[in-house]
XYZ file of C-alpha atoms in Angstrom:
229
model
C 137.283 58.685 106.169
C 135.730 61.109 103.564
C 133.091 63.547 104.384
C 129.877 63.537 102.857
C 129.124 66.424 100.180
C 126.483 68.795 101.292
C 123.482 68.795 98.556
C 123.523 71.470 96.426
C 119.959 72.729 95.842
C 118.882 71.932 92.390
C 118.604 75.513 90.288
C 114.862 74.611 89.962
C 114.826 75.015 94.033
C 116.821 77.821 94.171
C 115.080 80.035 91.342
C 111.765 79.124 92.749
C 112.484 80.383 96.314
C 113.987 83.455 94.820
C 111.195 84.418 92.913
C 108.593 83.645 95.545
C 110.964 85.671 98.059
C 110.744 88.863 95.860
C 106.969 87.892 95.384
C 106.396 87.996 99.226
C 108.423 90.893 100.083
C 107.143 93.164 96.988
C 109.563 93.056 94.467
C 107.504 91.505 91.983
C 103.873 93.201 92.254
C 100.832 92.049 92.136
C 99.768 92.139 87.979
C 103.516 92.119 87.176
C 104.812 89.765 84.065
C 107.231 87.713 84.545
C 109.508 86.406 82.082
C 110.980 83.452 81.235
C 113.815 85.078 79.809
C 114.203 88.183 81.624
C 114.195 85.986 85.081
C 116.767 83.734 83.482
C 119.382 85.798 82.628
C 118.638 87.575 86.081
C 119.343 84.371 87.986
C 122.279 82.768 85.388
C 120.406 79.638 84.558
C 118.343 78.440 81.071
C 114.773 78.993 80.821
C 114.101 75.293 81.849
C 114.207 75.528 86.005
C 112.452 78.851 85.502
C 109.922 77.298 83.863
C 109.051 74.571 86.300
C 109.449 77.214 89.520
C 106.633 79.100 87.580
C 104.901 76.103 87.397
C 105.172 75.651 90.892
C 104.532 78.587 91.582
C 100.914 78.412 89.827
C 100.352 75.365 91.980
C 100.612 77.512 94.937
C 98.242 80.272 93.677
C 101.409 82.971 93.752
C 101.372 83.347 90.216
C 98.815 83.238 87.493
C 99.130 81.247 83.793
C 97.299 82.660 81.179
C 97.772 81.734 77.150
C 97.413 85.128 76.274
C 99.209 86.802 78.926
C 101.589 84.587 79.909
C 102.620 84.375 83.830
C 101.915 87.409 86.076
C 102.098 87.832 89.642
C 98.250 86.773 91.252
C 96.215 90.022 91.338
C 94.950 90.423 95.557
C 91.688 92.029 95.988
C 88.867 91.549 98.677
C 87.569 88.260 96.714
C 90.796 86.874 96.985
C 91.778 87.635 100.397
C 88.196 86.581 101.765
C 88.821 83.076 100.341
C 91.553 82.396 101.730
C 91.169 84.172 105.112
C 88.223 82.311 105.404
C 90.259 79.147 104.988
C 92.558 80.153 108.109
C 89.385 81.666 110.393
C 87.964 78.055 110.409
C 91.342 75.727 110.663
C 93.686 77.986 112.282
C 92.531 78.395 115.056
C 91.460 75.022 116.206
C 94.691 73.960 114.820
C 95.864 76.264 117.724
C 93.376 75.099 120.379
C 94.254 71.294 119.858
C 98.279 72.386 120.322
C 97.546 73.706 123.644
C 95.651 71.145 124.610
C 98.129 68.349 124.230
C 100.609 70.864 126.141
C 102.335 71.077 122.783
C 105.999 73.146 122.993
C 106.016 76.564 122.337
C 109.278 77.411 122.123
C 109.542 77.885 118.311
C 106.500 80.304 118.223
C 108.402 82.412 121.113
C 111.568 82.001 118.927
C 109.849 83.799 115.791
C 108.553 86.170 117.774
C 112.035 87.442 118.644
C 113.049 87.195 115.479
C 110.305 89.293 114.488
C 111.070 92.117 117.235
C 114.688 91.866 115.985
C 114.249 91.610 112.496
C 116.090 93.995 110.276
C 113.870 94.480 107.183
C 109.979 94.177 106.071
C 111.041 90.675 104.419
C 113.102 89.241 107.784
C 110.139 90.447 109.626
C 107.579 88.820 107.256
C 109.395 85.729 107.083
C 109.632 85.530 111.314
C 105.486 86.473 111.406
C 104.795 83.718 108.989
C 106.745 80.949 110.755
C 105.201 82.291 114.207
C 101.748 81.463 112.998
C 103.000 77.897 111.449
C 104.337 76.991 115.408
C 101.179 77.680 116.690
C 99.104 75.207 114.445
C 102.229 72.491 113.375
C 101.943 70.707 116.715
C 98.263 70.604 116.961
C 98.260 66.493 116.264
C 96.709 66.144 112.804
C 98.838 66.384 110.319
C 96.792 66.796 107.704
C 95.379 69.666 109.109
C 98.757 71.455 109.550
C 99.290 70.599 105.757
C 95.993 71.880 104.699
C 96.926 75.411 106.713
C 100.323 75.000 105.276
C 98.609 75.146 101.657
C 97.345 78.622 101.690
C 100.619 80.161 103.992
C 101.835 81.272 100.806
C 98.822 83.001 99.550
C 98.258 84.549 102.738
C 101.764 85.969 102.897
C 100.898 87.990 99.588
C 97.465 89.254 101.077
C 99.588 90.718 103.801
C 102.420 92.062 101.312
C 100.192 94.241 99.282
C 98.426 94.895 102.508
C 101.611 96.104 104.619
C 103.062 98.330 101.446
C 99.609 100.673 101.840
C 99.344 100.844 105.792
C 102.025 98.826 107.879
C 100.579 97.674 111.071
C 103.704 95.893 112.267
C 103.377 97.119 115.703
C 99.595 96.417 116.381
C 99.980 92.779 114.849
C 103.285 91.895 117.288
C 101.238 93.136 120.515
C 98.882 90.534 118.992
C 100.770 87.883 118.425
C 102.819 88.089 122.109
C 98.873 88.228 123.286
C 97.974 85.126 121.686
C 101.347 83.502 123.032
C 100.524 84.455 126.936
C 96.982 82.696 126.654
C 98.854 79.951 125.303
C 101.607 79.171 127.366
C 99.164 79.440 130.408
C 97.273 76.608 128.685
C 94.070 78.936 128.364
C 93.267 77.258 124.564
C 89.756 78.823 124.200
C 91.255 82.363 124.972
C 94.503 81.536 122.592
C 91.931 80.413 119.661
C 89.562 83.750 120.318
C 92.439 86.055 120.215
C 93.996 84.420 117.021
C 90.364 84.070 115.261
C 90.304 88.092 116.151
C 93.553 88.674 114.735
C 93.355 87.393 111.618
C 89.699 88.197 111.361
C 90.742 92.256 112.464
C 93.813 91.927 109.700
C 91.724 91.383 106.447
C 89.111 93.700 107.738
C 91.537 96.507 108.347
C 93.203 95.886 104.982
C 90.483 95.008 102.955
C 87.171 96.190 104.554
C 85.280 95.679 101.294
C 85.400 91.752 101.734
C 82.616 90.395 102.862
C 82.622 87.426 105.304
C 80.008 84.921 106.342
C 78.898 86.044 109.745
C 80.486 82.758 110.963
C 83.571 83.598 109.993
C 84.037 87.520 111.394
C 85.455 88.384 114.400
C 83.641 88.342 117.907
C 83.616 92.046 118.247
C 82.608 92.417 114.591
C 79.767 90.605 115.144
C 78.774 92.838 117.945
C 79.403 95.737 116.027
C 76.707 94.676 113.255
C 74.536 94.136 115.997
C 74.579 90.003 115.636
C 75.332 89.334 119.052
């Protein structure tokens, strides 16, 4: 009896996960230009697969297309990370709510947590935080809703690149995250889905306080701080 070959990944695959890997951990900057031919001969294939991972790529909103400039790493600033923070303040954390509710598992967003504590460097770490975040909201029943979150997890991962490389807040944001997992697993969904909102809400503030959010959108406290409470 013969074994069956393990797919190789295509070199499309494989150069688009490398450059989005380098994207998310800071190689490639925000601004920088990349390519075509550099990135080739960097990753031993023809132009063709780097080509369509850029393409990709733009899909996503990691990289930018421009006629004149060519392809360049998407610019972050306030804008940018209030659109799409304003995106995960209104899904994410009913996404979360509705997991606890059905009495979801857990045991993959306790996983990346470890991972996280254990993690060797920033992109390990980054990697573990992101896929926390996706176990809270995966299992919350509506699949369409997980997808629409999973849209902008790349985007958000850049926000909190550029973000992390001026002020790393690694430590605040696990104490966070292992909050948000107790109110969870003790089935408390309101409390889970106020902590996260706060998180993510305290995040972009901290890193960006020049975005401006819709006062339905900031955190509890916030609001009470601006005297809208």
């Amino acid at each position: 009896m013969t074994s069956v070959p393990t797919p190789i990944p295509s070199r499309t695959q494989y150069v688009l996960e490398e450059i989005k890997r380098r994207i998310l951990t800071g190689r490639f900057t925000p601004g920088q230009a990349l390519v075509e031919t550099d990135l080739a001969a960097q990753f031993g294939v023809s132009k063709t697969p780097v080509r369509e991972a850029l393409k990709t790529l733009a899909g996503t909103g990691l990289v930018v297309m421009s006629q004149y400039k060519g392809v360049t790493v998407r610019m972050v600033d306030a804008d940018m990370a209030r659109e799409v923070y304003d995106v995960r303040l209104l899904l994410e954390p009913e996404a979360l709510k509705r997991t606890v509710r059905r009495g979801a598992s857990l045991d993959a967003a306790r996983d990346a947590l470890t991972r996280a504590d254990q993690a060797g460097d920033t992109a390990e770490r980054s990697l573990a935080n992101r896929e926390f975040h996706r176990a809270l909201y995966v299992p919350c029943g509506n699949p369409l809703l997980g997808r629409m979150l999973d849209e902008v997890r790349d985007q958000a991962a850049l926000v909190s690149a550029v973000a992390w490389a001026t002020d790393p807040s690694w430590d605040r944001e696990a104490g966070e995250h292992r909050e948000i997992l107790r109110l969870a697993l003790d089935g408390d969904s309101d409390g889970a889905a106020r902590a996260l909102h706060s998180h993510i809400a305290s995040f972009v503030r901290r890193a960006f306080p020049e975005a401006e959010f819709d006062g339905e959108f900031v955190a509890p406290e916030a609001q009470k701080e601006d005297g809208q409470a």
